[in-house]
mmCIF file of C-alpha atoms and ligand atoms in Angstrom:
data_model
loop_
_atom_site.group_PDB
_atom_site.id
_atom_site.type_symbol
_atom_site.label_atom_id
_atom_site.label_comp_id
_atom_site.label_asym_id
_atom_site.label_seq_id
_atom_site.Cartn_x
_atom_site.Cartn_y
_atom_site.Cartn_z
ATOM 1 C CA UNK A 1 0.000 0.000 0.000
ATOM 2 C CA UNK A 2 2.915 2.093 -0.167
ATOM 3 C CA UNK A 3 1.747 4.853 -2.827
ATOM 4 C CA UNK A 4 -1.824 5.035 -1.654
ATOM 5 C CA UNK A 5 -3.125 7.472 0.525
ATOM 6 C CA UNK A 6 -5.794 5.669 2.660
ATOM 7 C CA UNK A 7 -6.817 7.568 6.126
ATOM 8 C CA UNK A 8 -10.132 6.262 5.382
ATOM 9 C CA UNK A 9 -10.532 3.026 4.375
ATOM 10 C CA UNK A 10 -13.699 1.706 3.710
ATOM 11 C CA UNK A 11 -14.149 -0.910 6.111
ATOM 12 C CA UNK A 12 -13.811 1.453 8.700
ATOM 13 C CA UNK A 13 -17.262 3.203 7.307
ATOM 14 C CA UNK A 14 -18.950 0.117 6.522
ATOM 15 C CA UNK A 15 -21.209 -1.011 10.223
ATOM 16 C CA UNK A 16 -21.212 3.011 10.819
ATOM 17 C CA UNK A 17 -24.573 3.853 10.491
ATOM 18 C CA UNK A 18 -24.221 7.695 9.257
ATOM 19 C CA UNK A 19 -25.072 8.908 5.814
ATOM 20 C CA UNK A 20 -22.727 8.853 3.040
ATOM 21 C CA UNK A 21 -22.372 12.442 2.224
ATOM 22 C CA UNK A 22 -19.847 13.057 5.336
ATOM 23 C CA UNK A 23 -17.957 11.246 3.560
ATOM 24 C CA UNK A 24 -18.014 12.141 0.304
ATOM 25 C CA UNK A 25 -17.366 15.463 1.901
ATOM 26 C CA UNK A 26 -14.363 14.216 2.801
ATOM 27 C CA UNK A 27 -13.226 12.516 0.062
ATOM 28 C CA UNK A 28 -13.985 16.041 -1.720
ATOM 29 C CA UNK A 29 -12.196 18.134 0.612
ATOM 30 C CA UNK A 30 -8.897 15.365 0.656
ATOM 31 C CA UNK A 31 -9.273 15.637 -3.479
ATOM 32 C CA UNK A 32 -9.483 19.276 -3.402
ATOM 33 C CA UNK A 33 -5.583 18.922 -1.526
ATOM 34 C CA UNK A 34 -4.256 16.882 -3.952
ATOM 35 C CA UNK A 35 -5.699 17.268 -7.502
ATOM 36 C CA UNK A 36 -3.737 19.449 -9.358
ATOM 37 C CA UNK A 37 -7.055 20.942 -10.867
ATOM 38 C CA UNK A 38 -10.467 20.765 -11.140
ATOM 39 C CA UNK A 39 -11.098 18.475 -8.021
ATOM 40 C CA UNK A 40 -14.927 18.793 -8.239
ATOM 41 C CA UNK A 41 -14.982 17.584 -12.189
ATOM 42 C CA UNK A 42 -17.013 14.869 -12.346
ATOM 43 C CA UNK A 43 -18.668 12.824 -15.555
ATOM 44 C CA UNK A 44 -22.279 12.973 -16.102
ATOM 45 C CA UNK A 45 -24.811 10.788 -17.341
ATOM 46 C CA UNK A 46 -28.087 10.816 -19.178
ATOM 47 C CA UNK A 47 -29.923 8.871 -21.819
ATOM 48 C CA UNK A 48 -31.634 10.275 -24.755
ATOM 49 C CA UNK A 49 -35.563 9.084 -25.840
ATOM 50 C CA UNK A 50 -33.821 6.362 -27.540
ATOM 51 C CA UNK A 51 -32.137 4.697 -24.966
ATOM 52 C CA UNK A 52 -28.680 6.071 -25.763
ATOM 53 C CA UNK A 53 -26.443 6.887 -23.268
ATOM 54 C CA UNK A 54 -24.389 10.072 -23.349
ATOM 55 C CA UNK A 55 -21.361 11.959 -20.803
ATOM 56 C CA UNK A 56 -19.815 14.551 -20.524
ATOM 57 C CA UNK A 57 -17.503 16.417 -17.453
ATOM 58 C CA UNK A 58 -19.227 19.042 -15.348
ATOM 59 C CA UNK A 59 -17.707 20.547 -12.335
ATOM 60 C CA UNK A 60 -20.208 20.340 -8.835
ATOM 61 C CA UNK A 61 -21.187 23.593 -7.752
ATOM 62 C CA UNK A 62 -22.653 22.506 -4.662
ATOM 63 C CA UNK A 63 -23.798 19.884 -1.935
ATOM 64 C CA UNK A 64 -26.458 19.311 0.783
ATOM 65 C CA UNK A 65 -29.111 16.828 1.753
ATOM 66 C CA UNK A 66 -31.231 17.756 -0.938
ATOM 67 C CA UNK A 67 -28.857 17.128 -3.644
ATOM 68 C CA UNK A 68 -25.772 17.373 -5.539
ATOM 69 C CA UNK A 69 -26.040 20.600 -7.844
ATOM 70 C CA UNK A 70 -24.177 21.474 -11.450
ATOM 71 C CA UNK A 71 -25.254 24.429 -13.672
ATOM 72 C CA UNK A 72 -25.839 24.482 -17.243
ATOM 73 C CA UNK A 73 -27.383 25.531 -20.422
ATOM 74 C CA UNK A 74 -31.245 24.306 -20.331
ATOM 75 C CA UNK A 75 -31.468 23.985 -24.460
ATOM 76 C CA UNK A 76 -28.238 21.820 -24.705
ATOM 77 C CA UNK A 77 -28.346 18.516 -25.161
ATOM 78 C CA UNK A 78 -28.038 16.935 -21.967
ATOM 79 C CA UNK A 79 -30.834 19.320 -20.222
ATOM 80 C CA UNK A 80 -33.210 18.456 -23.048
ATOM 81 C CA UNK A 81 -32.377 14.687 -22.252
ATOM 82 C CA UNK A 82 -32.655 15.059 -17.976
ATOM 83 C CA UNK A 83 -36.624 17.134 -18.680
ATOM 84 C CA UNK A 84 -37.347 13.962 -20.860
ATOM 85 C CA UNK A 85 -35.844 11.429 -18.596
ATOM 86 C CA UNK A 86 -34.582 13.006 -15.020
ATOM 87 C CA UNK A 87 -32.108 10.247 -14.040
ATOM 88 C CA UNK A 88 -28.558 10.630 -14.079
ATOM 89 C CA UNK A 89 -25.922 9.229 -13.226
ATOM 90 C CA UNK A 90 -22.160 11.068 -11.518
ATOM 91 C CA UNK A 91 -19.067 9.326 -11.351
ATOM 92 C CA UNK A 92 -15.863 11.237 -9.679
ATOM 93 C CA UNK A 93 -12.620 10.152 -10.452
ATOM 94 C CA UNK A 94 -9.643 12.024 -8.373
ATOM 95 C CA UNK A 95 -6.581 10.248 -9.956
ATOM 96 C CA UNK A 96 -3.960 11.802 -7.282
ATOM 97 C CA UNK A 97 -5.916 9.777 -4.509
ATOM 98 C CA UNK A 98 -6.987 6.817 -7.103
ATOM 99 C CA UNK A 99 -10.730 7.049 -5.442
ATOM 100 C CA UNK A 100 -13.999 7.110 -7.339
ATOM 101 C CA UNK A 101 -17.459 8.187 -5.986
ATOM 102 C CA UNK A 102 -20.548 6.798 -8.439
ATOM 103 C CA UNK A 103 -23.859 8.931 -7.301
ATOM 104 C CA UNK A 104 -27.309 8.155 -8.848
ATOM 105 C CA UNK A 105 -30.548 9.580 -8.785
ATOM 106 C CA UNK A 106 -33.545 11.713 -10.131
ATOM 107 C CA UNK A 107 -32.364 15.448 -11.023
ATOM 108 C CA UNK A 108 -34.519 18.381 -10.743
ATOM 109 C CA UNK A 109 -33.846 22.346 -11.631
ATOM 110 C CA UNK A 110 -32.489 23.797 -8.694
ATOM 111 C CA UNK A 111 -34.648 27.119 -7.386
ATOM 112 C CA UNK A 112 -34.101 30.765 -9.452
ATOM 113 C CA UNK A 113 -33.429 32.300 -5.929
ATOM 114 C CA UNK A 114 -30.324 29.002 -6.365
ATOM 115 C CA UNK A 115 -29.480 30.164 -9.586
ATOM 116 C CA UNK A 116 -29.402 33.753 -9.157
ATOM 117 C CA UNK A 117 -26.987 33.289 -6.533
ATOM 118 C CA UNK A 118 -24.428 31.195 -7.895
ATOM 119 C CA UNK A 119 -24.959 33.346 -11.241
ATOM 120 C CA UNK A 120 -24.014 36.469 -9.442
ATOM 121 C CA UNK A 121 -20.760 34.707 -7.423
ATOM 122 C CA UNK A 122 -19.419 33.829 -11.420
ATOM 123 C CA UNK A 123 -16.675 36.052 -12.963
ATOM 124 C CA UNK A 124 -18.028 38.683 -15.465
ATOM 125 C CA UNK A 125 -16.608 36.933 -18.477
ATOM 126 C CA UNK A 126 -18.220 33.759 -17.382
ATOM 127 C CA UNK A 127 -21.487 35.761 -17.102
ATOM 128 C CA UNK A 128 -21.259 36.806 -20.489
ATOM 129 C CA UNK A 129 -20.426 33.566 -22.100
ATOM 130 C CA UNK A 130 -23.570 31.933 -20.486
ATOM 131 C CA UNK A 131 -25.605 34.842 -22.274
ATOM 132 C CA UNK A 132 -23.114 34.397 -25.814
ATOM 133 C CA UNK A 133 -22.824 30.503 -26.004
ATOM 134 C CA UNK A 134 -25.884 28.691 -27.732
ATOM 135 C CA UNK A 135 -24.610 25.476 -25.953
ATOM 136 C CA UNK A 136 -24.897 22.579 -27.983
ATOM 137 C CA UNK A 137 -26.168 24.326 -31.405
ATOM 138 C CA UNK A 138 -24.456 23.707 -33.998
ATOM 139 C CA UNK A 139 -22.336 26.620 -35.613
ATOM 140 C CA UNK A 140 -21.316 27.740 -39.010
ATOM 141 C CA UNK A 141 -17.824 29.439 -37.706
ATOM 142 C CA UNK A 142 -16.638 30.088 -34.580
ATOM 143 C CA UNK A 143 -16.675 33.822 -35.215
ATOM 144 C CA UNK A 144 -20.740 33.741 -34.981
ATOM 145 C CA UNK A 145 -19.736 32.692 -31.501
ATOM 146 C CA UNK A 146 -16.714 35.704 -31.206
ATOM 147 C CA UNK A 147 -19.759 38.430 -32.382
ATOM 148 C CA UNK A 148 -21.839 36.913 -29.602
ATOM 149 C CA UNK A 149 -19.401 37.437 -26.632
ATOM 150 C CA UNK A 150 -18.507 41.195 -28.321
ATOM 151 C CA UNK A 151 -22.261 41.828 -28.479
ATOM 152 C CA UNK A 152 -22.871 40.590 -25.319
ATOM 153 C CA UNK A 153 -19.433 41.890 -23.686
ATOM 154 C CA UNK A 154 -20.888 45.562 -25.273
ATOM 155 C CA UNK A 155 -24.573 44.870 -23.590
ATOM 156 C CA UNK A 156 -23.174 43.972 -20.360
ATOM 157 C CA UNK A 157 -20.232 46.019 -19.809
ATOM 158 C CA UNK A 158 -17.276 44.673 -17.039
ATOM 159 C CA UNK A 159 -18.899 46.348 -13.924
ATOM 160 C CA UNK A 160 -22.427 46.243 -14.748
ATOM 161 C CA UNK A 161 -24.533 43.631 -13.036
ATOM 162 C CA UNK A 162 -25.270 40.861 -15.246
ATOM 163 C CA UNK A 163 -28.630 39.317 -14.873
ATOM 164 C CA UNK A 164 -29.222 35.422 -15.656
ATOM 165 C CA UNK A 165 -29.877 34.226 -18.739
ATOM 166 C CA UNK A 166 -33.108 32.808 -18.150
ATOM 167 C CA UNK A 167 -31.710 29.878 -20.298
ATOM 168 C CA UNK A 168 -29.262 29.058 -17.865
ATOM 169 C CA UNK A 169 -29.913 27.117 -14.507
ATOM 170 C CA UNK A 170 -28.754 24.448 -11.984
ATOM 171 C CA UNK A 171 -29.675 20.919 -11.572
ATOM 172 C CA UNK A 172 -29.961 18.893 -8.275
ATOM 173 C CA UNK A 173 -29.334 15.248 -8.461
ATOM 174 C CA UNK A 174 -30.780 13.552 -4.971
ATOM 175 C CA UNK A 175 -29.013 10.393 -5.069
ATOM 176 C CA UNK A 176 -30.701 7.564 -4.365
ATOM 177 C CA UNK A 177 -27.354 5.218 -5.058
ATOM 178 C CA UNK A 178 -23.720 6.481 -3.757
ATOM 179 C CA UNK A 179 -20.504 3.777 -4.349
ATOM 180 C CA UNK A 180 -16.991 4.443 -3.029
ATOM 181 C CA UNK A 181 -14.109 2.977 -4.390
ATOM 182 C CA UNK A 182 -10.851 2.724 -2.763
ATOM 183 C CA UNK A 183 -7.529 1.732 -4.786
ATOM 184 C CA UNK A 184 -5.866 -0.806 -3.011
ATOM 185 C CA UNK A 185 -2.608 -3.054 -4.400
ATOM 186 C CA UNK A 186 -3.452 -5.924 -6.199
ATOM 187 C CA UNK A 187 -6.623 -4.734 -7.627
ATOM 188 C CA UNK A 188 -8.113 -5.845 -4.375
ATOM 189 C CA UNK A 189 -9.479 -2.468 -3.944
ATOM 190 C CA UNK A 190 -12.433 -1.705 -1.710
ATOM 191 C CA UNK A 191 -15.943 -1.009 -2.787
ATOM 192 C CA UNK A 192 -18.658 0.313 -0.508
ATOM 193 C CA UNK A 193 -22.669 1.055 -1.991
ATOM 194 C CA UNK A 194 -25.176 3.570 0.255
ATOM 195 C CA UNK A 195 -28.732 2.397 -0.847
ATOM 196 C CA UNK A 196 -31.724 5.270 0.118
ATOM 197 C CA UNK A 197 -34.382 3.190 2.133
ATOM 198 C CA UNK A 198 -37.530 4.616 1.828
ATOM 199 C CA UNK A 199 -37.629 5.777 5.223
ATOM 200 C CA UNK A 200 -34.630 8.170 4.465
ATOM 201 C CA UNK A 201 -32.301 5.637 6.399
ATOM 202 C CA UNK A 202 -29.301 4.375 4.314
ATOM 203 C CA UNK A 203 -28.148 0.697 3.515
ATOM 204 C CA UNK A 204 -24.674 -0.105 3.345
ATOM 205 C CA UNK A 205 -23.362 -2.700 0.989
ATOM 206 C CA UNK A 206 -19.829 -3.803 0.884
ATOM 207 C CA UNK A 207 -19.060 -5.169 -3.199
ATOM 208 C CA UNK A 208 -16.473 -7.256 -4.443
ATOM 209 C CA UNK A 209 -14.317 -5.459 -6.411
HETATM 210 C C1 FMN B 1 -13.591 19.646 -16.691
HETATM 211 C C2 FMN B 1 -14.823 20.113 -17.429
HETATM 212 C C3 FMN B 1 -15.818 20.782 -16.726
HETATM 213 C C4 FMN B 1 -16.975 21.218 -17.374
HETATM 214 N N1 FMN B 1 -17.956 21.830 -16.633
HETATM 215 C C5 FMN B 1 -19.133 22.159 -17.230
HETATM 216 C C6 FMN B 1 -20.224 22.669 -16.437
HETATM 217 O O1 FMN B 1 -20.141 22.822 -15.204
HETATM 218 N N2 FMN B 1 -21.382 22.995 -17.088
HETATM 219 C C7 FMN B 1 -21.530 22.817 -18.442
HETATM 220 O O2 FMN B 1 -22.618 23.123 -18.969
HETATM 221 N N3 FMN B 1 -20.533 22.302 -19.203
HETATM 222 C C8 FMN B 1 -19.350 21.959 -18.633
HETATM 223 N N4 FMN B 1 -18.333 21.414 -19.382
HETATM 224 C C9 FMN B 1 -18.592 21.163 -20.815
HETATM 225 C C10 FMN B 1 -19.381 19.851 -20.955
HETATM 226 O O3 FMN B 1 -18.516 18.724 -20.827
HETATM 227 C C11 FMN B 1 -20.143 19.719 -22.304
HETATM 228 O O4 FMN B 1 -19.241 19.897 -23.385
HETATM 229 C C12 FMN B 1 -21.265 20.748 -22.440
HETATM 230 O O5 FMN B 1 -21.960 20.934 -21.220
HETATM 231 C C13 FMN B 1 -22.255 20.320 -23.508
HETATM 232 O O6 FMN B 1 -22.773 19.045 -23.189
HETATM 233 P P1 FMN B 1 -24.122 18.474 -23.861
HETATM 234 O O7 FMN B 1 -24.063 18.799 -25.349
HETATM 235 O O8 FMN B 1 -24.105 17.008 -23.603
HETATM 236 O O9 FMN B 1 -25.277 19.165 -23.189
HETATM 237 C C14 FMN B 1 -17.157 20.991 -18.773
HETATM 238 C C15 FMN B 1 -16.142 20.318 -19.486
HETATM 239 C C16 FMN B 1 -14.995 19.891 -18.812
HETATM 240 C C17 FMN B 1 -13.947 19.143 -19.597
#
């Protein structure tokens, strides 16, 4: 086990009755040390009406008991798959501390009062690429996309308050499914499932790996 950081093996959770998002907390926090970027990245996925599955990286912009919440466009692709079908799946992989997290669950839009918020805690230029970027449209050349930003960059001057595009909004996923994965040597690595009882209690399943 020399090369793998492991304060918290997963045996030492499993029999402990509390919820799992402690410790995906944790894991978060430990990942947000160590990665040398983007420690909240995670790979989302959805299904489209014809049973196709599709991913793609987000980055989690925020956590409580009543979900797991990433922002996006609401006419790209993967919004107009989540209002046809809202279950998705997360996975997390932080490499530096060879971990993975796999949440699942039913997504809905997070409140405006949500969205306003985080939209008004984003840098200005990220603020005016929500309003520019026609995410997932296809384009004839990128510089319909460069007259967008000017136009929008001219609208909404650095300084001004930029309001949210009401095209743009946050998701909650409530997971009904959480799975940690611990590296261990040997590929006898550690695998522990969180199952939502209908009573809001949790059921812990250790997994072969
Ligand atoms: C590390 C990383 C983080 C990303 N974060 C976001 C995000 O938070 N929101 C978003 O809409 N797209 C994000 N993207 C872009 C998406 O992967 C994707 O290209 C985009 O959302 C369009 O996906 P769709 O056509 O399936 O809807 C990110 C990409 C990477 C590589």
């Amino acid at each position: 086990m020399a090369d793998t950081p492991n304060p918290h093996g997963l045996n030492e959770a499993f029999g402990n009755k509390a919820t799992p998002l402690p410790l995906f907390d944790r894991w978060l926090a430990q990942a947000t040390e160590s990665e040398p970027n983007d420690p909240t990245a995670f790979a989302l996925a959805t299904v489209d009406a014809a049973g196709q599955p599709n991913v793609r990286m987000l980055l989690l912009k925020g956590m409580s008991e009543d979900g797991l919440v990433f922002y996006t466009n609401m006419n790209s692709r993967k919004a107009d798959e989540l209002r046809a079908n809202p279950k998705a799946s997360m996975c997390f992989h932080w490499k530096s501390l060879r971990r993975q997290v796999r949440v699942s669950g039913c997504v809905k839009p997070v409140s405006d009062a949500e969205a306003d918020a985080y939209f008004a805690s984003r840098d200005h230029a990220s603020q005016v690429g929500a309003w520019a970027s026609l995410q997932s449209s296809s384009m004839e050349r990128r510089i319909e996309f460069d007259q967008r930003v000017t136009e929008y960059c001219a609208k909404y001057p650095e300084g001004s308050a930029v309001p949210r595009p009401p095209h743009w909004t946050g998701w909650s996923l409530q997971p009904s499914e959480i799975e940690f994965w611990l590296n261990a040597d040997a590929r006898l690595h550690e695998r522990l499932v969180y199952t939502a009882q209908v009573d809001g209690s949790w059921r812990q399943t250790l997994l072969y790996p």
